[in-house]
mmCIF file of C-alpha atoms in Angstrom:
data_model
loop_
_atom_site.group_PDB
_atom_site.id
_atom_site.type_symbol
_atom_site.label_atom_id
_atom_site.label_comp_id
_atom_site.label_asym_id
_atom_site.label_seq_id
_atom_site.Cartn_x
_atom_site.Cartn_y
_atom_site.Cartn_z
ATOM 1 C CA MET V 1 -0.068 0.029 0.073
ATOM 2 C CA SER V 2 1.291 3.626 -1.127
ATOM 3 C CA ILE V 3 1.801 6.100 1.573
ATOM 4 C CA ARG V 4 0.291 9.480 1.117
ATOM 5 C CA PRO V 5 2.955 12.142 -0.166
ATOM 6 C CA ILE V 6 4.090 14.241 2.728
ATOM 7 C CA SER V 7 3.159 17.771 2.031
ATOM 8 C CA GLU V 8 4.292 20.783 3.761
ATOM 9 C CA ASP V 9 1.331 20.659 5.946
ATOM 10 C CA ASP V 10 2.220 17.590 7.275
ATOM 11 C CA LEU V 11 6.010 18.772 8.228
ATOM 12 C CA HIS V 12 4.522 21.591 10.027
ATOM 13 C CA ALA V 13 1.966 19.309 11.782
ATOM 14 C CA PHE V 14 4.910 17.396 12.667
ATOM 15 C CA VAL V 15 6.348 20.633 14.578
ATOM 16 C CA ASP V 16 3.742 21.232 16.060
ATOM 17 C CA GLN V 17 2.973 17.904 17.138
ATOM 18 C CA ALA V 18 -0.765 18.097 15.910
ATOM 19 C CA LEU V 19 -0.231 14.794 13.738
ATOM 20 C CA ASP V 20 -2.075 11.342 14.640
ATOM 21 C CA PRO V 21 0.542 8.621 15.702
ATOM 22 C CA ALA V 22 0.806 6.624 12.270
ATOM 23 C CA ARG V 23 1.130 9.863 10.225
ATOM 24 C CA ARG V 24 4.056 11.003 12.681
ATOM 25 C CA THR V 25 5.609 7.815 12.144
ATOM 26 C CA GLU V 26 5.287 8.232 8.377
ATOM 27 C CA VAL V 27 6.795 11.503 8.373
ATOM 28 C CA ALA V 28 9.564 10.303 10.854
ATOM 29 C CA GLU V 29 10.598 8.036 8.477
ATOM 30 C CA TYR V 30 10.387 10.140 5.459
ATOM 31 C CA LEU V 31 12.841 12.369 7.376
ATOM 32 C CA LYS V 32 15.341 9.768 8.023
ATOM 33 C CA SER V 33 15.955 9.479 4.058
ATOM 34 C CA HIS V 34 15.817 12.846 3.105
ATOM 35 C CA PRO V 35 17.957 14.918 5.475
ATOM 36 C CA ASP V 36 17.751 18.128 3.434
ATOM 37 C CA VAL V 37 13.742 18.155 4.573
ATOM 38 C CA ALA V 38 14.811 16.877 7.865
ATOM 39 C CA GLY V 39 17.224 20.267 8.478
ATOM 40 C CA ARG V 40 14.672 22.380 7.640
ATOM 41 C CA VAL V 41 12.047 20.838 9.860
ATOM 42 C CA GLU V 42 14.811 21.145 12.173
ATOM 43 C CA ASP V 43 14.685 24.861 11.745
ATOM 44 C CA TYR V 44 11.102 25.138 12.245
ATOM 45 C CA ARG V 45 11.498 23.230 15.377
ATOM 46 C CA ARG V 46 14.111 26.201 16.536
ATOM 47 C CA GLN V 47 12.056 28.979 15.312
ATOM 48 C CA ARG V 48 8.921 27.283 17.217
ATOM 49 C CA GLU V 49 10.944 27.265 20.752
ATOM 50 C CA ALA V 50 12.693 30.751 20.035
ATOM 51 C CA LEU V 51 9.409 32.613 19.914
ATOM 52 C CA ARG V 52 7.942 30.349 22.514
ATOM 53 C CA ALA V 53 11.006 31.412 24.900
ATOM 54 C CA ALA V 54 10.355 35.016 23.671
ATOM 55 C CA LEU V 55 6.854 34.971 24.618
ATOM 56 C CA ALA V 56 6.977 33.226 27.594
ATOM 57 C CA PRO V 57 7.248 36.325 30.059
ATOM 58 C CA ILE V 58 4.489 37.669 28.301
ATOM 59 C CA ALA V 59 2.322 34.487 28.658
ATOM 60 C CA GLU V 60 3.547 34.660 32.671
ATOM 61 C CA GLU V 61 1.881 38.419 33.053
ATOM 62 C CA PRO V 62 -0.704 38.897 35.499
ATOM 63 C CA VAL V 63 -3.922 39.683 33.303
ATOM 64 C CA PRO V 64 -4.260 43.422 33.378
ATOM 65 C CA SER V 65 -7.194 44.744 35.713
ATOM 66 C CA ARG V 66 -9.081 46.383 32.795
ATOM 67 C CA LEU V 67 -9.799 42.936 31.433
ATOM 68 C CA ASP V 68 -10.940 41.527 34.518
ATOM 69 C CA LEU V 69 -14.320 39.475 33.276
ATOM 70 C CA ARG V 70 -16.268 41.072 36.359
ATOM 71 C CA ARG V 71 -15.265 44.828 35.118
ATOM 72 C CA LEU V 72 -15.882 44.017 31.600
ATOM 73 C CA ILE V 73 -19.552 42.931 32.225
ATOM 74 C CA GLU V 74 -20.355 45.806 34.653
ATOM 75 C CA ALA V 75 -19.233 48.011 31.952
ATOM 76 C CA ARG V 76 -21.143 46.408 29.093
ATOM 77 C CA GLN V 77 -24.582 46.581 31.313
ATOM 78 C CA THR V 78 -23.488 50.171 31.948
ATOM 79 C CA SER V 79 -22.909 50.952 28.013
ATOM 80 C CA ARG V 80 -25.755 48.733 27.244
ATOM 81 C CA GLY V 81 -28.317 51.370 28.752
ATOM 82 C CA TRP V 82 -26.555 54.009 26.928
ATOM 83 C CA ARG V 83 -26.801 52.381 23.613
ATOM 84 C CA ALA V 84 -30.524 51.556 23.855
ATOM 85 C CA ALA V 85 -31.311 55.332 24.553
ATOM 86 C CA ALA V 86 -29.195 56.091 21.320
ATOM 87 C CA VAL V 87 -31.145 53.466 19.455
ATOM 88 C CA ALA V 88 -34.183 55.073 20.752
ATOM 89 C CA ALA V 89 -33.247 58.197 19.558
ATOM 90 C CA ALA V 90 -32.271 57.256 15.931
ATOM 91 C CA ALA V 91 -35.386 55.557 16.027
ATOM 92 C CA ALA V 92 -37.221 58.573 16.111
ATOM 93 C CA ILE V 93 -35.244 60.961 13.808
ATOM 94 C CA VAL V 94 -35.741 58.112 11.092
ATOM 95 C CA LEU V 95 -39.682 58.246 11.561
ATOM 96 C CA LEU V 96 -39.339 61.960 11.837
ATOM 97 C CA CYS V 97 -37.464 62.314 8.488
ATOM 98 C CA GLY V 98 -40.379 60.589 6.100
ATOM 99 C CA GLY V 99 -40.925 58.216 3.812
ATOM 100 C CA ALA V 100 -38.138 59.051 1.292
ATOM 101 C CA THR V 101 -35.568 58.527 4.013
ATOM 102 C CA GLY V 102 -36.924 55.526 5.126
ATOM 103 C CA TRP V 103 -36.632 53.831 1.163
ATOM 104 C CA MET V 104 -33.407 54.780 1.075
ATOM 105 C CA LEU V 105 -32.170 53.228 4.345
ATOM 106 C CA ARG V 106 -34.608 50.343 2.901
ATOM 107 C CA ASP V 107 -32.086 50.032 -0.134
ATOM 108 C CA LEU V 108 -28.861 50.049 1.942
ATOM 109 C CA SER V 109 -29.895 47.331 3.996
ATOM 110 C CA GLN V 110 -30.483 44.753 0.812
ATOM 111 C CA PRO V 111 -27.924 41.933 0.588
ATOM 112 C CA PRO V 112 -25.196 42.190 -1.517
ATOM 113 C CA VAL V 113 -25.585 41.439 -5.069
ATOM 114 C CA GLY V 114 -25.143 37.828 -5.990
ATOM 115 C CA GLY V 115 -24.008 37.679 -9.551
ATOM 116 C CA ILE V 116 -20.446 36.840 -10.619
ATOM 117 C CA ALA V 117 -18.728 39.705 -8.710
ATOM 118 C CA ALA V 118 -20.029 38.479 -5.336
ATOM 119 C CA LEU V 119 -19.212 34.895 -6.491
ATOM 120 C CA ALA V 120 -15.416 36.377 -7.080
ATOM 121 C CA SER V 121 -15.250 37.803 -3.430
ATOM 122 C CA GLN V 122 -16.530 35.118 -1.856
ATOM 123 C CA ALA V 123 -13.698 32.674 -3.346
ATOM 124 C CA THR V 124 -10.947 35.176 -3.014
ATOM 125 C CA GLU V 125 -11.972 35.651 1.016
ATOM 126 C CA SER V 126 -12.278 31.548 1.614
ATOM 127 C CA PHE V 127 -8.991 31.273 -0.271
ATOM 128 C CA GLU V 128 -7.478 33.820 2.009
ATOM 129 C CA VAL V 129 -9.074 32.103 5.007
ATOM 130 C CA TYR V 130 -8.307 28.409 4.436
ATOM 131 C CA ALA V 131 -5.086 28.356 2.056
ATOM 132 C CA SER V 132 -2.958 29.997 4.651
ATOM 133 C CA ASP V 133 -4.139 27.182 7.424
ATOM 134 C CA HIS V 134 -1.255 24.812 7.859
ATOM 135 C CA VAL V 135 -3.050 22.644 10.378
ATOM 136 C CA ARG V 136 -6.560 22.488 8.820
ATOM 137 C CA PRO V 137 -6.953 23.958 5.290
ATOM 138 C CA VAL V 138 -9.889 21.326 4.515
ATOM 139 C CA GLU V 139 -12.469 19.937 6.311
ATOM 140 C CA LEU V 140 -12.461 16.439 4.737
ATOM 141 C CA ARG V 141 -9.065 15.118 2.764
ATOM 142 C CA ALA V 142 -8.085 13.916 -0.192
ATOM 143 C CA GLU V 143 -9.158 10.294 0.733
ATOM 144 C CA ASP V 144 -12.603 11.435 1.386
ATOM 145 C CA ARG V 145 -13.023 12.868 -1.965
ATOM 146 C CA THR V 146 -16.209 10.649 -2.755
ATOM 147 C CA LEU V 147 -17.883 11.566 0.895
ATOM 148 C CA LEU V 148 -17.293 15.073 0.455
ATOM 149 C CA VAL V 149 -18.355 15.455 -3.195
ATOM 150 C CA ASP V 150 -21.642 13.648 -2.147
ATOM 151 C CA TRP V 151 -21.981 16.212 1.158
ATOM 152 C CA ALA V 152 -21.716 19.063 -1.330
ATOM 153 C CA SER V 153 -23.991 17.843 -4.013
ATOM 154 C CA GLN V 154 -26.763 17.263 -1.645
ATOM 155 C CA ARG V 155 -26.569 20.603 0.332
ATOM 156 C CA LEU V 156 -26.208 22.266 -2.804
ATOM 157 C CA GLY V 157 -28.895 20.629 -4.317
ATOM 158 C CA ARG V 158 -27.096 19.962 -7.526
ATOM 159 C CA ALA V 159 -24.344 17.468 -8.776
ATOM 160 C CA VAL V 160 -21.137 18.565 -8.063
ATOM 161 C CA THR V 161 -17.820 17.252 -8.922
ATOM 162 C CA ALA V 162 -13.945 17.879 -7.690
ATOM 163 C CA PRO V 163 -12.035 18.195 -11.239
ATOM 164 C CA ASP V 164 -8.593 16.458 -11.293
ATOM 165 C CA LEU V 165 -5.971 19.218 -11.964
ATOM 166 C CA SER V 166 -3.142 16.656 -11.955
ATOM 167 C CA ARG V 167 -2.115 17.278 -15.839
ATOM 168 C CA SER V 168 -2.020 20.891 -14.621
ATOM 169 C CA GLY V 169 0.392 19.861 -11.706
ATOM 170 C CA TYR V 170 -1.807 20.208 -8.947
ATOM 171 C CA ARG V 171 -3.183 17.223 -6.470
ATOM 172 C CA PHE V 172 -6.289 17.381 -4.750
ATOM 173 C CA MET V 173 -6.267 18.358 -0.833
ATOM 174 C CA GLY V 174 -9.462 18.005 -0.032
ATOM 175 C CA GLY V 175 -12.398 20.768 0.788
ATOM 176 C CA ARG V 176 -14.928 21.828 2.970
ATOM 177 C CA LEU V 177 -18.634 23.302 2.687
ATOM 178 C CA VAL V 178 -18.519 27.404 3.635
ATOM 179 C CA ALA V 179 -21.909 29.453 3.859
ATOM 180 C CA THR V 180 -22.381 32.674 1.342
ATOM 181 C CA PRO V 181 -25.479 35.247 1.600
ATOM 182 C CA GLN V 182 -26.863 33.072 -1.300
ATOM 183 C CA GLY V 183 -26.655 29.613 0.464
ATOM 184 C CA PRO V 184 -23.613 27.018 0.882
ATOM 185 C CA ALA V 185 -20.717 26.713 -1.307
ATOM 186 C CA VAL V 186 -18.296 23.965 -1.710
ATOM 187 C CA LEU V 187 -14.443 25.016 -1.505
ATOM 188 C CA PHE V 188 -12.185 22.408 -2.881
ATOM 189 C CA MET V 189 -8.410 23.155 -2.398
ATOM 190 C CA TYR V 190 -5.300 21.921 -4.334
ATOM 191 C CA ASP V 191 -1.637 22.365 -4.185
ATOM 192 C CA ASP V 192 1.471 21.445 -6.182
ATOM 193 C CA ASP V 193 5.131 20.282 -4.992
ATOM 194 C CA ARG V 194 5.895 23.554 -4.393
ATOM 195 C CA GLY V 195 3.672 24.236 -1.915
ATOM 196 C CA THR V 196 1.317 26.548 -3.937
ATOM 197 C CA ARG V 197 -2.151 26.284 -3.592
ATOM 198 C CA LEU V 198 -5.194 27.112 -5.677
ATOM 199 C CA ALA V 199 -9.009 27.029 -4.567
ATOM 200 C CA LEU V 200 -12.296 26.123 -6.582
ATOM 201 C CA LEU V 201 -15.224 27.799 -5.034
ATOM 202 C CA SER V 202 -18.585 26.637 -6.432
ATOM 203 C CA ARG V 203 -22.263 27.106 -5.702
ATOM 204 C CA ARG V 204 -25.682 27.775 -6.908
ATOM 205 C CA MET V 205 -26.462 31.350 -8.721
ATOM 206 C CA VAL V 206 -29.246 33.155 -8.069
ATOM 207 C CA ILE V 207 -28.130 36.079 -10.878
ATOM 208 C CA ASP V 208 -25.697 35.400 -13.715
ATOM 209 C CA GLN V 209 -26.958 31.693 -13.846
ATOM 210 C CA ASP V 210 -24.936 31.427 -17.103
ATOM 211 C CA ALA V 211 -22.206 33.972 -17.324
ATOM 212 C CA PRO V 212 -19.039 33.873 -19.419
ATOM 213 C CA MET V 213 -15.736 33.433 -17.820
ATOM 214 C CA ARG V 214 -14.154 36.557 -16.765
ATOM 215 C CA PRO V 215 -10.674 37.620 -14.928
ATOM 216 C CA HIS V 216 -10.520 39.370 -11.125
ATOM 217 C CA ALA V 217 -8.018 40.066 -8.847
ATOM 218 C CA ARG V 218 -7.507 40.972 -5.207
ATOM 219 C CA GLY V 219 -4.012 41.924 -3.813
ATOM 220 C CA SER V 220 -2.027 38.846 -4.879
ATOM 221 C CA THR V 221 -4.593 36.549 -5.478
ATOM 222 C CA ALA V 222 -5.824 36.100 -9.101
ATOM 223 C CA GLY V 223 -9.096 34.119 -10.285
ATOM 224 C CA PHE V 224 -11.367 33.484 -13.095
ATOM 225 C CA ALA V 225 -15.262 33.120 -12.429
ATOM 226 C CA TRP V 226 -17.660 32.095 -14.599
ATOM 227 C CA ALA V 227 -21.442 30.099 -14.268
ATOM 228 C CA GLU V 228 -22.955 27.473 -16.674
ATOM 229 C CA ASN V 229 -27.057 26.005 -16.118
ATOM 230 C CA GLY V 230 -26.955 28.020 -12.666
ATOM 231 C CA ILE V 231 -23.807 26.983 -11.164
ATOM 232 C CA GLY V 232 -20.878 29.019 -10.516
ATOM 233 C CA PHE V 233 -17.369 28.641 -10.274
ATOM 234 C CA SER V 234 -13.887 30.676 -9.483
ATOM 235 C CA LEU V 235 -11.043 29.422 -9.458
ATOM 236 C CA VAL V 236 -8.417 31.805 -7.390
ATOM 237 C CA GLY V 237 -4.460 31.333 -6.447
ATOM 238 C CA PRO V 238 -1.416 33.295 -5.891
ATOM 239 C CA LEU V 239 -0.886 32.872 -9.822
ATOM 240 C CA SER V 240 -0.851 35.377 -12.590
ATOM 241 C CA ALA V 241 -3.845 35.640 -14.626
ATOM 242 C CA GLU V 242 -1.744 34.011 -17.392
ATOM 243 C CA ALA V 243 -0.727 31.183 -15.262
ATOM 244 C CA LEU V 244 -4.398 30.610 -14.003
ATOM 245 C CA HIS V 245 -6.437 31.051 -17.340
ATOM 246 C CA PRO V 246 -5.839 27.426 -18.742
ATOM 247 C CA ILE V 247 -6.353 25.814 -15.399
ATOM 248 C CA ALA V 248 -9.650 27.512 -15.438
ATOM 249 C CA ASN V 249 -10.528 26.184 -18.875
ATOM 250 C CA GLU V 250 -9.266 22.758 -17.950
ATOM 251 C CA ILE V 251 -12.115 22.771 -15.088
ATOM 252 C CA ARG V 252 -14.564 24.186 -17.522
ATOM 253 C CA ARG V 253 -13.987 21.233 -19.932
ATOM 254 C CA GLN V 254 -14.354 18.457 -17.426
ATOM 255 C CA GLU V 255 -17.507 20.380 -16.060
ATOM 256 C CA HIS V 256 -18.716 19.577 -19.919
ATOM 257 C CA GLY V 257 -16.967 16.019 -19.764
ATOM 258 C CA ILE V 258 -15.529 16.552 -23.048
#
């Protein structure tokens, strides 16, 4: 039986003693035959111990009186009375301002648009939260692929698949369900041998049920988003648009079954 490849996540979890006994044994055996990686792991360990030693005096300091739980509760109860009065005054002002102001406030309270732009933003935000997690970037791992796909299909009410990106140099890590204002979405995570991660967010579309592929970017994260037959897709990662585009096309090709 082949052993699952040792990833960068496994190395960090090994240093943090967060692996189960079986996986820890596998990583330890791997390090014995890879002294260069073992040296890097030892550097991680030294950095970890140095941080613990540097922060130990702070951790041993007594909790400041301003953070005492009883004082915090008392302060919150006091401020709650002032807040209630302020809310009542604000409500009276709104009523006095008439229908025009009320209609304006109604528009401001509407949920965000749920089209391709919202999908792209949600994919980027989910990627930024989970891709940097070295302990639990996914809820269900690659070996639970069938369970994850069945779970996501049931929650989304539509059959979904986890694309195979091995021909593009990326292996499937696993995934999770995430919440959006438009309902549940599934987030599939991938990585390559250098530890670069990509994520694919997919959910049902209320707006833009069919939309052509378009690029989007925020900071160092780029992506492509599109929708077909009421299902939206957004591939995101720390790559250039030129590098991501063929991978997005491969996902769309697989979704079409061609």
